[in-house]
PDB file of C-alpha atoms in Angstrom:
ATOM      1  CA  UNK A   4      -2.871  13.335  -5.116  1.00  0.00           C
ATOM      2  CA  UNK A   5      -3.249  14.775  -7.680  1.00  0.00           C
ATOM      3  CA  UNK A   6      -1.907  15.475 -11.004  1.00  0.00           C
ATOM      4  CA  UNK A   7      -2.290  19.568 -12.632  1.00  0.00           C
ATOM      5  CA  UNK A   8      -3.020  20.312 -15.930  1.00  0.00           C
ATOM      6  CA  UNK A   9       0.634  21.449 -15.522  1.00  0.00           C
ATOM      7  CA  UNK A  10       1.365  17.831 -15.743  1.00  0.00           C
ATOM      8  CA  UNK A  11       2.468  19.019 -11.695  1.00  0.00           C
ATOM      9  CA  UNK A  12       1.835  16.135  -9.146  1.00  0.00           C
ATOM     10  CA  UNK A  13      -0.381  17.367  -6.026  1.00  0.00           C
ATOM     11  CA  UNK A  14      -0.673  16.217  -3.092  1.00  0.00           C
ATOM     12  CA  UNK A  15      -3.421  17.523  -0.132  1.00  0.00           C
ATOM     13  CA  UNK A  16      -2.333  17.558   3.122  1.00  0.00           C
ATOM     14  CA  UNK A  17      -5.771  18.185   3.919  1.00  0.00           C
ATOM     15  CA  UNK A  18      -5.494  15.427   7.253  1.00  0.00           C
ATOM     16  CA  UNK A  19      -8.748  12.615   7.317  1.00  0.00           C
ATOM     17  CA  UNK A  20     -11.059  12.940   9.523  1.00  0.00           C
ATOM     18  CA  UNK A  21     -10.305   8.896  10.877  1.00  0.00           C
ATOM     19  CA  UNK A  22      -8.257   7.012  12.009  1.00  0.00           C
ATOM     20  CA  UNK A  23      -6.465   5.040   9.478  1.00  0.00           C
ATOM     21  CA  UNK A  24      -4.966   1.557   9.009  1.00  0.00           C
ATOM     22  CA  UNK A  25      -2.903   0.229   6.228  1.00  0.00           C
ATOM     23  CA  UNK A  26      -2.362  -2.876   5.540  1.00  0.00           C
ATOM     24  CA  UNK A  27       0.637  -4.020   3.124  1.00  0.00           C
ATOM     25  CA  UNK A  28       2.158  -5.781   0.804  1.00  0.00           C
ATOM     26  CA  UNK A  29       6.314  -6.907   0.854  1.00  0.00           C
ATOM     27  CA  UNK A  30       6.300  -4.969  -1.778  1.00  0.00           C
ATOM     28  CA  UNK A  31       4.546  -1.383  -0.460  1.00  0.00           C
ATOM     29  CA  UNK A  32       5.828  -1.780   2.606  1.00  0.00           C
ATOM     30  CA  UNK A  33       9.206  -1.596   1.166  1.00  0.00           C
ATOM     31  CA  UNK A  34       8.221   0.978  -1.043  1.00  0.00           C
ATOM     32  CA  UNK A  35       7.123   3.262   1.966  1.00  0.00           C
ATOM     33  CA  UNK A  36      10.051   2.513   3.883  1.00  0.00           C
ATOM     34  CA  UNK A  37      12.077   3.401   0.674  1.00  0.00           C
ATOM     35  CA  UNK A  38      10.397   6.671   0.454  1.00  0.00           C
ATOM     36  CA  UNK A  39      10.553   7.890   4.239  1.00  0.00           C
ATOM     37  CA  UNK A  40      14.341   6.976   3.903  1.00  0.00           C
ATOM     38  CA  UNK A  41      14.762   8.985   0.721  1.00  0.00           C
ATOM     39  CA  UNK A  42      12.635  11.367   1.685  1.00  0.00           C
ATOM     40  CA  UNK A  43      10.272  11.288  -1.365  1.00  0.00           C
ATOM     41  CA  UNK A  44       5.534  11.830  -1.630  1.00  0.00           C
ATOM     42  CA  UNK A  45       4.756   8.070  -1.937  1.00  0.00           C
ATOM     43  CA  UNK A  46       1.135   8.706  -1.902  1.00  0.00           C
ATOM     44  CA  UNK A  47       0.368   5.791   1.411  1.00  0.00           C
ATOM     45  CA  UNK A  48       2.642   7.702   3.889  1.00  0.00           C
ATOM     46  CA  UNK A  49       0.883  11.299   3.410  1.00  0.00           C
ATOM     47  CA  UNK A  50      -2.311  10.149   4.162  1.00  0.00           C
ATOM     48  CA  UNK A  51      -1.324   7.358   6.518  1.00  0.00           C
ATOM     49  CA  UNK A  52       1.049  11.120   8.119  1.00  0.00           C
ATOM     50  CA  UNK A  53      -2.291  13.250   8.004  1.00  0.00           C
ATOM     51  CA  UNK A  54      -4.864  10.533   9.524  1.00  0.00           C
ATOM     52  CA  UNK A  55      -5.194  11.736  13.000  1.00  0.00           C
ATOM     53  CA  UNK A  56      -4.626   8.049  13.827  1.00  0.00           C
ATOM     54  CA  UNK A  57      -2.737   6.192  12.015  1.00  0.00           C
ATOM     55  CA  UNK A  58      -1.338   2.519  11.742  1.00  0.00           C
ATOM     56  CA  UNK A  59       0.589   0.403   9.132  1.00  0.00           C
ATOM     57  CA  UNK A  60       1.466  -3.435   9.471  1.00  0.00           C
ATOM     58  CA  UNK A  61       2.034  -5.309   6.316  1.00  0.00           C
ATOM     59  CA  UNK A  62       1.951  -9.366   6.130  1.00  0.00           C
ATOM     60  CA  UNK A  63       5.446 -10.435   4.587  1.00  0.00           C
ATOM     61  CA  UNK A  64       5.869 -12.577   2.136  1.00  0.00           C
ATOM     62  CA  UNK A  65       2.362 -11.520   1.045  1.00  0.00           C
ATOM     63  CA  UNK A  66       1.658 -10.332  -3.056  1.00  0.00           C
ATOM     64  CA  UNK A  67      -1.148  -8.006  -3.649  1.00  0.00           C
ATOM     65  CA  UNK A  68      -3.114 -10.706  -4.972  1.00  0.00           C
ATOM     66  CA  UNK A  69      -3.246 -12.169  -1.537  1.00  0.00           C
ATOM     67  CA  UNK A  70      -5.519 -10.034   0.120  1.00  0.00           C
ATOM     68  CA  UNK A  71      -8.059 -11.569  -2.583  1.00  0.00           C
ATOM     69  CA  UNK A  72      -9.052 -15.567  -3.015  1.00  0.00           C
ATOM     70  CA  UNK A  73      -8.324 -15.814  -6.349  1.00  0.00           C
ATOM     71  CA  UNK A  74      -4.975 -17.994  -5.604  1.00  0.00           C
ATOM     72  CA  UNK A  75      -6.844 -20.387  -4.635  1.00  0.00           C
ATOM     73  CA  UNK A  76     -10.103 -20.344  -7.318  1.00  0.00           C
ATOM     74  CA  UNK A  77      -7.497 -19.442  -9.935  1.00  0.00           C
ATOM     75  CA  UNK A  78      -3.758 -19.296  -9.645  1.00  0.00           C
ATOM     76  CA  UNK A  79      -2.094 -19.129 -12.742  1.00  0.00           C
ATOM     77  CA  UNK A  80      -4.013 -16.539 -12.977  1.00  0.00           C
ATOM     78  CA  UNK A  81      -3.052 -14.853  -9.537  1.00  0.00           C
ATOM     79  CA  UNK A  82       0.232 -15.462 -10.143  1.00  0.00           C
ATOM     80  CA  UNK A  83       0.719 -13.812 -12.945  1.00  0.00           C
ATOM     81  CA  UNK A  84      -0.635 -10.985 -11.556  1.00  0.00           C
ATOM     82  CA  UNK A  85       1.282 -10.690  -7.867  1.00  0.00           C
ATOM     83  CA  UNK A  86       1.549 -13.192  -5.296  1.00  0.00           C
ATOM     84  CA  UNK A  87       3.645 -13.800  -2.784  1.00  0.00           C
ATOM     85  CA  UNK A  88       4.894 -17.131  -0.853  1.00  0.00           C
ATOM     86  CA  UNK A  89       1.944 -17.443   1.059  1.00  0.00           C
ATOM     87  CA  UNK A  90       0.257 -20.343   1.331  1.00  0.00           C
ATOM     88  CA  UNK A  91      -3.369 -19.226  -0.070  1.00  0.00           C
ATOM     89  CA  UNK A  92      -5.309 -22.002   2.112  1.00  0.00           C
ATOM     90  CA  UNK A  93      -3.408 -21.371   5.704  1.00  0.00           C
TER      91      UNK A  93
END
């Protein structure tokens, strides 16, 4: 996806050449489903839909920073940036 000089959102619908796996946090998973329901363009949906094989999964209770080590080493900063309810030590 890109924005033209006129400020119009342009979706590149060229097929992605490799199989893809999208691993989402709770919020992105909800946004993906809501966008599909409303027929709205959501970049991750466009990419997965244009891949020869596209798979998606999510971790319930996760936030963006739960996919990093930050919650283990700097939990206060990680919470400010977005973590979910899952235990980072588990």
